[in-house]
Short mmCIF file of C-alpha atoms in Angstrom, two decimals:
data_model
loop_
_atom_site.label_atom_id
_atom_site.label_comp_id
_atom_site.label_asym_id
_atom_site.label_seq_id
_atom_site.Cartn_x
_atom_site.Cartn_y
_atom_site.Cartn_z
CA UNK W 15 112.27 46.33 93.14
CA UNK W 16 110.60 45.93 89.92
CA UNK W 17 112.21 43.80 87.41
CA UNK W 18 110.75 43.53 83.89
CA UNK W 19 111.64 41.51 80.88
CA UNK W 20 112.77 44.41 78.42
CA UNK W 21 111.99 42.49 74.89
CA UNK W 22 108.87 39.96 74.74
CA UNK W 23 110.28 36.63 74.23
CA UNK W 24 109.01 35.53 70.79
CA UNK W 25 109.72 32.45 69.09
CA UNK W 26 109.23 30.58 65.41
CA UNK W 27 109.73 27.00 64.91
CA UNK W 28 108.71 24.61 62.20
CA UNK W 29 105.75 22.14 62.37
CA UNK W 30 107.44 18.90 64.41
CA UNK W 31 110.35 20.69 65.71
CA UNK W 32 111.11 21.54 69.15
CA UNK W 33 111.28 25.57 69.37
CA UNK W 34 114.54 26.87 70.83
CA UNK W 35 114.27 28.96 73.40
CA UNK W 36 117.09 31.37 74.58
CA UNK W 37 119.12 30.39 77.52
CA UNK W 38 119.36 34.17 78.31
CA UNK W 39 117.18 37.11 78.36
CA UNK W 40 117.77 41.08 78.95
CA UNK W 41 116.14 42.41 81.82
CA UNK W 42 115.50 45.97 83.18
CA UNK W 43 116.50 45.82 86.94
CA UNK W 44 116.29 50.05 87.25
CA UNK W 45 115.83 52.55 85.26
CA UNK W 46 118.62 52.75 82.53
CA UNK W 47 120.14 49.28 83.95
CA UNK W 48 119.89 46.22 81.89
CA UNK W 49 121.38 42.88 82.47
CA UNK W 50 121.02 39.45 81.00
CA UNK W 51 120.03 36.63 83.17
CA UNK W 52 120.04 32.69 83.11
CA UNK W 53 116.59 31.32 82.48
CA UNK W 54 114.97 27.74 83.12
CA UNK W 55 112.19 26.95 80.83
CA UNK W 56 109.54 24.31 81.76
CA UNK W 57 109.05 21.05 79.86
CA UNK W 58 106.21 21.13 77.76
CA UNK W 59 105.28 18.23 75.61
CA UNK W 60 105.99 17.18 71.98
CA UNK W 61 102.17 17.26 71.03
CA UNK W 62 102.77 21.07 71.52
CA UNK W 63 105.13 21.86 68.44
CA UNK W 64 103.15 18.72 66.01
CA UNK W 65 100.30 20.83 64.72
CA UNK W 66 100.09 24.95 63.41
CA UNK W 67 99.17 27.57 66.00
CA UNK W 68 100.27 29.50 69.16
CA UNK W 69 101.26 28.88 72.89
CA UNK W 70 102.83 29.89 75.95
CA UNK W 71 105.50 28.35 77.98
CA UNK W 72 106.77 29.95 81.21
CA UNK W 73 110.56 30.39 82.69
CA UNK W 74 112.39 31.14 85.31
CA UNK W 75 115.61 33.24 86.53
CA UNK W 76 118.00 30.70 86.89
CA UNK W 77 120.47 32.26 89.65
CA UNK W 78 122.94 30.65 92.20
CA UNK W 79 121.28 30.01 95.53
CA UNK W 80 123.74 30.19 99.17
CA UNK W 81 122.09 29.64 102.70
CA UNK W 82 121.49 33.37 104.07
CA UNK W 83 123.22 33.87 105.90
CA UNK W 84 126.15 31.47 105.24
CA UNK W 85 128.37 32.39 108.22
CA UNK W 86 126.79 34.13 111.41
CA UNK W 87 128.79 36.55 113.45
CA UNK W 88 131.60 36.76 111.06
CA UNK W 89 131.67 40.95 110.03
CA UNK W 90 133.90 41.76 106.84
CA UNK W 91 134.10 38.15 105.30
CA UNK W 92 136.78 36.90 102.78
CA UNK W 93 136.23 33.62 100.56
CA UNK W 94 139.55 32.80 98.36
CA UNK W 95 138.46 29.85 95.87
CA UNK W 96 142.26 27.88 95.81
CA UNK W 97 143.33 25.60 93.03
CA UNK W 98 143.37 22.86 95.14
CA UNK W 99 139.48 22.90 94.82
CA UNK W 100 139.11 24.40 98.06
CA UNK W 101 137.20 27.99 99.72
CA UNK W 102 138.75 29.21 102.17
CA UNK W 103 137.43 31.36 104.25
CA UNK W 104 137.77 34.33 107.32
CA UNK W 105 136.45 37.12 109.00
CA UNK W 106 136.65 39.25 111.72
CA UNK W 107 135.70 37.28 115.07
CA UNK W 108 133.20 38.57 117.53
CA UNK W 109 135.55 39.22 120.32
CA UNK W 110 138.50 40.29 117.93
CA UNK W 111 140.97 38.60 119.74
CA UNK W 112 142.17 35.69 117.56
CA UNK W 113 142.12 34.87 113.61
CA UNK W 114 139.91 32.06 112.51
CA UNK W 115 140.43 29.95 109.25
CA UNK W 116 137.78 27.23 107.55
CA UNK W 117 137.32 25.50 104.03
CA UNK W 118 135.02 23.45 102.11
CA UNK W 119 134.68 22.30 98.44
CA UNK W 120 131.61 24.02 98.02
CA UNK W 121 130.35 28.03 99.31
CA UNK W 122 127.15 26.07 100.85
CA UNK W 123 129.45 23.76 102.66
CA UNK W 124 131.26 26.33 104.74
CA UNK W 125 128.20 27.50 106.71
CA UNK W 126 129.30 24.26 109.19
CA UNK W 127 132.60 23.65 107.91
CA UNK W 128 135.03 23.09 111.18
CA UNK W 129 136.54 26.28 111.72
CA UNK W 130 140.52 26.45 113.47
CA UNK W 131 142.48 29.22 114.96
CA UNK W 132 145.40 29.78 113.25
CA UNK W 133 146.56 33.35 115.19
CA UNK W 134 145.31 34.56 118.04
CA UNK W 135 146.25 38.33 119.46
CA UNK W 136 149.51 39.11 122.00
CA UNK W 137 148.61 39.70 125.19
CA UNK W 138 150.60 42.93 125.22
CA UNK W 139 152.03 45.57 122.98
CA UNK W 140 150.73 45.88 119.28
CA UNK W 141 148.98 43.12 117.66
CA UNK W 142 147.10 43.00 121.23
CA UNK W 143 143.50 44.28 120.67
CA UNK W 144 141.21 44.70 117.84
CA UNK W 145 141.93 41.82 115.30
CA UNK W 146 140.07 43.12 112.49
CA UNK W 147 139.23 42.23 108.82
CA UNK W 148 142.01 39.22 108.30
CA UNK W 149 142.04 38.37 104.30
CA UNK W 150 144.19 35.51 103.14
CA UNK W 151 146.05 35.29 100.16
CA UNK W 152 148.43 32.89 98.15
CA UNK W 153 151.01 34.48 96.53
CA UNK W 154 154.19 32.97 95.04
CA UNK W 155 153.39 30.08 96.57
CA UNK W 156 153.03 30.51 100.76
CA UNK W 157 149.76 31.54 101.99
CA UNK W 158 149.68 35.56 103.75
CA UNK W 159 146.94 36.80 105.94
CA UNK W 160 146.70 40.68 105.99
CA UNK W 161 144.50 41.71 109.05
CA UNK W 162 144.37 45.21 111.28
CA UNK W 163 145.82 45.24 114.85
CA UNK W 164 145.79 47.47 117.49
CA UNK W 165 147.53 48.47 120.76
CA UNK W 166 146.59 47.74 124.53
CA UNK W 167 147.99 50.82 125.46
CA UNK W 168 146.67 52.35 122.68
CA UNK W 169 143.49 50.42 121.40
CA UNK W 170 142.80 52.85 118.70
CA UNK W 171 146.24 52.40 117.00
CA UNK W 172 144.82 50.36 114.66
CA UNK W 173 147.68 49.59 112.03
CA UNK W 174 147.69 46.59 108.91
CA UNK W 175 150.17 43.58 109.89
CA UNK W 176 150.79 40.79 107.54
CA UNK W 177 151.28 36.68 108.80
CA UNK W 178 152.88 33.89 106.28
CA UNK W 179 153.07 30.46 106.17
CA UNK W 180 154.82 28.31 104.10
CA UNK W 181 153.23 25.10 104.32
CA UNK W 182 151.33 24.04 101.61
CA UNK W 183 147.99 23.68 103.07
CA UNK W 184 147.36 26.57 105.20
CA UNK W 185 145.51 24.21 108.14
CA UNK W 186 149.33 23.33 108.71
CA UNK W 187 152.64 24.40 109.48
CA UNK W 188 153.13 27.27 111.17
CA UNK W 189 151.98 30.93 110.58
CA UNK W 190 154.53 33.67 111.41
CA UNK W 191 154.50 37.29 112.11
CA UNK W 192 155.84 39.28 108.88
CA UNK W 193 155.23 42.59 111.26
CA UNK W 194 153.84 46.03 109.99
CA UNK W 195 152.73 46.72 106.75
CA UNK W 196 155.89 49.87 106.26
CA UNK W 197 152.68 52.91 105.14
CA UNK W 198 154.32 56.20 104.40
CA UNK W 199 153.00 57.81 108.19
CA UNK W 200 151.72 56.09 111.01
CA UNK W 201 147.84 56.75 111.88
CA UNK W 202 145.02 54.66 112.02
CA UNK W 203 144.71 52.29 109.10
CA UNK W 204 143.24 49.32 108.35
CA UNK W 205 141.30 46.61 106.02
CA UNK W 206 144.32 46.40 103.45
CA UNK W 207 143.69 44.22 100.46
CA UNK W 208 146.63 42.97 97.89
CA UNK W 209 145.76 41.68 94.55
CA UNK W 210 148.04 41.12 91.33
CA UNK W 211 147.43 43.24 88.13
CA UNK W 212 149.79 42.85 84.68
CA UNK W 213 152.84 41.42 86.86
CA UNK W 214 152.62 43.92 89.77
CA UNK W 215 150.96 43.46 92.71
CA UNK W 216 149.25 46.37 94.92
CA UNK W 217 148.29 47.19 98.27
CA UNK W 218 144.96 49.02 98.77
CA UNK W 219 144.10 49.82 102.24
CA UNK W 220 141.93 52.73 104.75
CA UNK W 221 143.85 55.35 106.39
CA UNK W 222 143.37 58.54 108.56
CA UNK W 223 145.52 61.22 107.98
CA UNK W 224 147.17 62.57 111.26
CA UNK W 225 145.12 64.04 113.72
CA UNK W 226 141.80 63.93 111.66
CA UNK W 227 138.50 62.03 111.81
CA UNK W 228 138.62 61.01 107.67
CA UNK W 229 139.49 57.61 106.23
CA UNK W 230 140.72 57.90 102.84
CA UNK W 231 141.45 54.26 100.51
CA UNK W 232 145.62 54.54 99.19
CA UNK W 233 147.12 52.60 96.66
CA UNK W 234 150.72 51.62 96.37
CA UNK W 235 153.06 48.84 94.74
CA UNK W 236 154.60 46.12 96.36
CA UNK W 237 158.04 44.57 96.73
CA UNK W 238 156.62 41.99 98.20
CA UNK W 239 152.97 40.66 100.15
CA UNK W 240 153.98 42.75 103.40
CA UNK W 241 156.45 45.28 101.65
CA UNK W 242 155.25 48.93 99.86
CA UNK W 243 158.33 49.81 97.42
CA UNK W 244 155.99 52.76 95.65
CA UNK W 245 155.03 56.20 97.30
CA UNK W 246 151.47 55.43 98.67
CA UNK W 247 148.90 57.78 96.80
CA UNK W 248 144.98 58.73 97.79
CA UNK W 249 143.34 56.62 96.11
CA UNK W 250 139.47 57.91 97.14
CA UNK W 251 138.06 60.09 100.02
CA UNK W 252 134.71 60.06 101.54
CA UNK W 253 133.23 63.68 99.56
CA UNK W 254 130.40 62.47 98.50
CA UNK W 255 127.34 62.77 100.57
CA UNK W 256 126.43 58.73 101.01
CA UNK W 257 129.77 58.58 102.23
CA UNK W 258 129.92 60.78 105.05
CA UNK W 259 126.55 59.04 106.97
CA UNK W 260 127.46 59.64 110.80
CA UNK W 261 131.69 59.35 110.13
CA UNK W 262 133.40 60.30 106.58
CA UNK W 263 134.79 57.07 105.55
CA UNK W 264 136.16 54.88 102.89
CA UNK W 265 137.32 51.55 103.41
CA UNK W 266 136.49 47.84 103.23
CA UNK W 267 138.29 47.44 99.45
CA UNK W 268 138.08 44.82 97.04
CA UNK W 269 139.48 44.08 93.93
CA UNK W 270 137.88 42.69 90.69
CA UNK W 271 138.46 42.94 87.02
CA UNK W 272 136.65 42.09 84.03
CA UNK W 273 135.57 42.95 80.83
CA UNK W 274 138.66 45.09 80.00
CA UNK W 275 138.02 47.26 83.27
CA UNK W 276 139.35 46.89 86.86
CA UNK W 277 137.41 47.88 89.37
CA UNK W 278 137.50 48.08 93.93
CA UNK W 279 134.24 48.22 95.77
CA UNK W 280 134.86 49.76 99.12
CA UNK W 281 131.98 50.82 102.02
CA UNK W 282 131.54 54.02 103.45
CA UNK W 283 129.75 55.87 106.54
CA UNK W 284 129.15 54.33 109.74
CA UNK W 285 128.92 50.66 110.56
CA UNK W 286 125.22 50.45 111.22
CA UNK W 287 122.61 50.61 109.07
CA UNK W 288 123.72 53.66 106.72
CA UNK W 289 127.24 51.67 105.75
CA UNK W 290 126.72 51.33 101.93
CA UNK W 291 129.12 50.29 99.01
CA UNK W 292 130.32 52.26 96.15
CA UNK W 293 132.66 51.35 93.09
CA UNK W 294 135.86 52.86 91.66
CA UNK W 295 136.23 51.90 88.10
CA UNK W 296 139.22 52.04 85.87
CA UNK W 297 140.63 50.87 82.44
CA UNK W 298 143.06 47.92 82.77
CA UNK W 299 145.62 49.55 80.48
CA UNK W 300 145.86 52.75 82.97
CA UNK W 301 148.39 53.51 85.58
CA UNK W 302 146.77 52.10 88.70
CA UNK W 303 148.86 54.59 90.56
CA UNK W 304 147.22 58.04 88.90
CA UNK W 305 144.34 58.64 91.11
CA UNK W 306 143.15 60.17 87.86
CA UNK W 307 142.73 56.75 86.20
CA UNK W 308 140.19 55.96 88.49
CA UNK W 309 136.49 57.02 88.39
CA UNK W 310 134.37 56.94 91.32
CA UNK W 311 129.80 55.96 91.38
CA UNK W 312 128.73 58.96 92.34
CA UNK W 313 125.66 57.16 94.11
CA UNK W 314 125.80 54.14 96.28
CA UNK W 315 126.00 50.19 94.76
CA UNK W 316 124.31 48.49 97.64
CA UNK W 317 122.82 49.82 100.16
CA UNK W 318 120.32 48.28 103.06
CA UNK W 319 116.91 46.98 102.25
CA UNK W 320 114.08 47.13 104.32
CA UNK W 321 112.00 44.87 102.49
CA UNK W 322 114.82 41.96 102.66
CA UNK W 323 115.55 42.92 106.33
CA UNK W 324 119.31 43.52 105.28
CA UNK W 325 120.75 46.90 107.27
CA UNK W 326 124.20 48.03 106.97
CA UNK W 327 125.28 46.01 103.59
CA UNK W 328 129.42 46.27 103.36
CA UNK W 329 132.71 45.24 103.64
CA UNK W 330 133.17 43.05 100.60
CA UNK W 331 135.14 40.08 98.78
CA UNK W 332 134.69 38.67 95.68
CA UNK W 333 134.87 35.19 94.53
CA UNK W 334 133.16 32.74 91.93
CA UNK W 335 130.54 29.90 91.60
CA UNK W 336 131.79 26.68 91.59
CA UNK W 337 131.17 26.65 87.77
CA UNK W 338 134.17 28.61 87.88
CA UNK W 339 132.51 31.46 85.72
CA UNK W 340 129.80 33.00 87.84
CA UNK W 341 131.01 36.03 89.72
CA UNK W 342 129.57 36.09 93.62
CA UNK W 343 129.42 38.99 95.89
CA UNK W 344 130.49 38.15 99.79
CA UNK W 345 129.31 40.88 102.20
CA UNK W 346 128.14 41.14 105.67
CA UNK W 347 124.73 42.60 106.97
CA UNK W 348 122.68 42.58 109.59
CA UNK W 349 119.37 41.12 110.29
CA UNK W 350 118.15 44.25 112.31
CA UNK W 351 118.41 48.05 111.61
CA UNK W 352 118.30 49.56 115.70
CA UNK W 353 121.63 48.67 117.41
CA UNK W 354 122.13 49.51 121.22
CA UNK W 355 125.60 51.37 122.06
CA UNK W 356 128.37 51.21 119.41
CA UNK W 357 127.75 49.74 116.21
CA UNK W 358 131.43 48.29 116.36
CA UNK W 359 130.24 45.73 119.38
CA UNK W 360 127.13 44.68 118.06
CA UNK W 361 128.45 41.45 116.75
CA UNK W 362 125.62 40.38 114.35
CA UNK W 363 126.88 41.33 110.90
CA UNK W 364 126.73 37.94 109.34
CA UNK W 365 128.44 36.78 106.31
CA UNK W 366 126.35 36.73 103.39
CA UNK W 367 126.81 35.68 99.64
CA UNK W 368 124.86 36.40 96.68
CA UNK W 369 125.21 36.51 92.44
CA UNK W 370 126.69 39.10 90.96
CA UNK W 371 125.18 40.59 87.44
CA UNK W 372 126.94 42.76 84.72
CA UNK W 373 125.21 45.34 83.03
CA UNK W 374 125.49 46.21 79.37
CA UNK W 375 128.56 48.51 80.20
CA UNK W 376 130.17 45.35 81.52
CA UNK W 377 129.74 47.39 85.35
CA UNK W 378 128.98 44.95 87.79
CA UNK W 379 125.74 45.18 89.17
CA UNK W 380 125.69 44.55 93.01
CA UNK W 381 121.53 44.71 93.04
CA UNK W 382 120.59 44.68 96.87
CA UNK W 383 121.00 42.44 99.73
CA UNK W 384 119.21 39.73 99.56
CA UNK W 385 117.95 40.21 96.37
CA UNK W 386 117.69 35.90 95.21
CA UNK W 387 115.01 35.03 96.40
CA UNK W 388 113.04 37.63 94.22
CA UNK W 389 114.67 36.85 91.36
CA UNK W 390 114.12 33.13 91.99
CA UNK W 391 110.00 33.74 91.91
CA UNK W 392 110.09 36.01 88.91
CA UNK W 393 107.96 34.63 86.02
CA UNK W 394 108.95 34.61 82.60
CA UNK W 395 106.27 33.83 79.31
CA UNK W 396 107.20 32.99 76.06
CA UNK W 397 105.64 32.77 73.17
CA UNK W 398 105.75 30.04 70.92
CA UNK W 399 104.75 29.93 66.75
CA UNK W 400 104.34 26.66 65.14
CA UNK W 401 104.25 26.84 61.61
#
């Protein structure tokens, strides 16, 4: 992708004093997109700046740096940063059979942090195959996990179930079964997400309607983290052509809000290489409720890269640095575009985690998978006048 400095970085400083040089500069990522970036400038000596004339002194994007991937084999990852200092994070497991919990002080330090079981699936009845997409959440002080469960008689019955446990620290006490998640009509549904907004919390989750192939994203209010007390509502359905890539889907939300906006990324298409991500945007003052609040990218956000070897980008979180500012996109991908039988079995979507940039409409901007390491080995020159 070409990336180009959009202003030439000039600079004036006095005869014996060290120039300052920004500590951010606008860039042009695509056409009409511009974002500013961190930048590391080299160390150039004082001799420089102690007599009249011209130089040049080069930079560098200064952007956070994970292990790619951080977590193999872990499809739709969830990171929670906790005030206790703590990430936690989760996923769905290869086999789908059991719900898997680690932590670490630091993103990096999760790729071997020990990883425990805290649920693992019935051997009958629901909550018996298909573990899928397990988030965990603190809210009001107990720890939830909302995850996707189907049916051994019925694999397909795919429906969102909620766990809770009281302790603490969620590596203890004990995690119990809150049941089904009470959606307006029973179909399949899954990868529900709850977040807080202005003193109200919501549930936004993927649905079928009865008897048909199309997963929409609802929204309702909750009474409580496994409890809808609103009238769920359509929140987005797959109409656009990105979205409809060998199955018309939306799902995979997540929730994020900045810069007076709230926004939910969600993926769409099939699970192999075509899944993409788009973004729903709305004010924060709006009714969250009014599907009319929200507007939808009528293009994709992230999509696979050949050049990166990233296929099938999706299935988001969101967290931050450990600077507690920087916002970081979690996603899963995988390393390969051909898959062999159903996309759902091959179990090599690995967790991944990269920076995420705002534009000058304070949108995010998701880039492309894998996108660091460019940014990492673009060049910056600026000029310096000593007068």
């Amino acid at each position: 992708m070409t990336i180009k400095v959009l202003d030439s970085v000039q600079v004036t400083t006095s005869l014996g004093f060290e120039p300052e040089l920004p500590n951010r500069v606008a860039f042009e990522m695509k056409e009409g997109v511009k974002v500013d970036v961190d930048v590391v400038w080299e160390v150039f000596p004082k001799d420089k700046y102690e007599e009249p004339g011209t130089f040049q002194i080069e930079g560098k994007i200064k952007v956070k740096e994970y292990p790619n991937p951080l977590v193999e084999q872990r499809a739709d990852p969830y990171i929670y940063k906790h005030t206790d200092g703590y990430y936690y994070f989760t996923g769905s497991y290869p086999e789908y059979d059991r719900i898997v919990l680690r932590r670490s002080k630091s993103i990096t330090g999760l790729k071997d942090a020990e990883e425990i079981v805290i649920w693992e699936k019935h051997e009958e009845g629901i909550m018996s195959e298909h573990i899928w997409a397990p988030e965990i959440h603190y809210v009001d002080g107990n720890w939830y996990v909302h995850f996707a469960a189907g049916d051994r008689d019925d694999v397909w019955a795919i429906r969102p179930y909620v766990l809770e446990n009281k302790s603490e620290d969620p590596f203890e006490g004990d995690w119990l079964e809150k049941g089904q998640v009470n959606i307006d009509f029973q179909s399949f549904s899954l990868d529900a997400t709850t977040f807080e907004h202005r003193g109200k919390r919501y549930l936004v989750w993927a649905q079928k309607v009865e008897n048909d192939t199309i997963s929409n994203l609802y929204i309702a209010e909750m009474e409580n983290p496994w409890t809808i007390k609103s009238k769920q509502v359509v929140l987005s359905t797959p109409d656009l052509p990105w979205e409809q890539e060998g199955f018309y889907v939306n799902e995979g939300a997540a929730f994020l809000k900045r810069n007076g906006k709230v926004f939910i990324a969600y993926s769409a298409s099939a699970t192999d290489y075509r899944y993409a991500m788009g973004i729903l945007t709305a004010d924060e003052n709006s009714n969250l409720l009014d599907p009319n609040s929200w507007t939808k990218s009528k293009e994709p956000v992230f999509v696979t890269c050949e050049e990166t070897k990233e296929y099938g980008p999706g299935h988001n979180s969101f967290t931050v640095a450990e600077d507690g500012v920087t916002d970081l996109l979690v996603y899963h991908a995988r390393p390969y575009k051909e898959i062999v039988g159903n996309s759902l079995y091959d179990h090599n979507r690995h967790a991944r985690v990269q920076q995420l940039f705002w534009d000058q409409h304070g949108n995010p901007y998701f880039g492309y998978p894998g996108m660091t390491k460019d940014l990492t080995e673009k060049k910056i020159v600026a000029t310096v006048t000593v007068k």
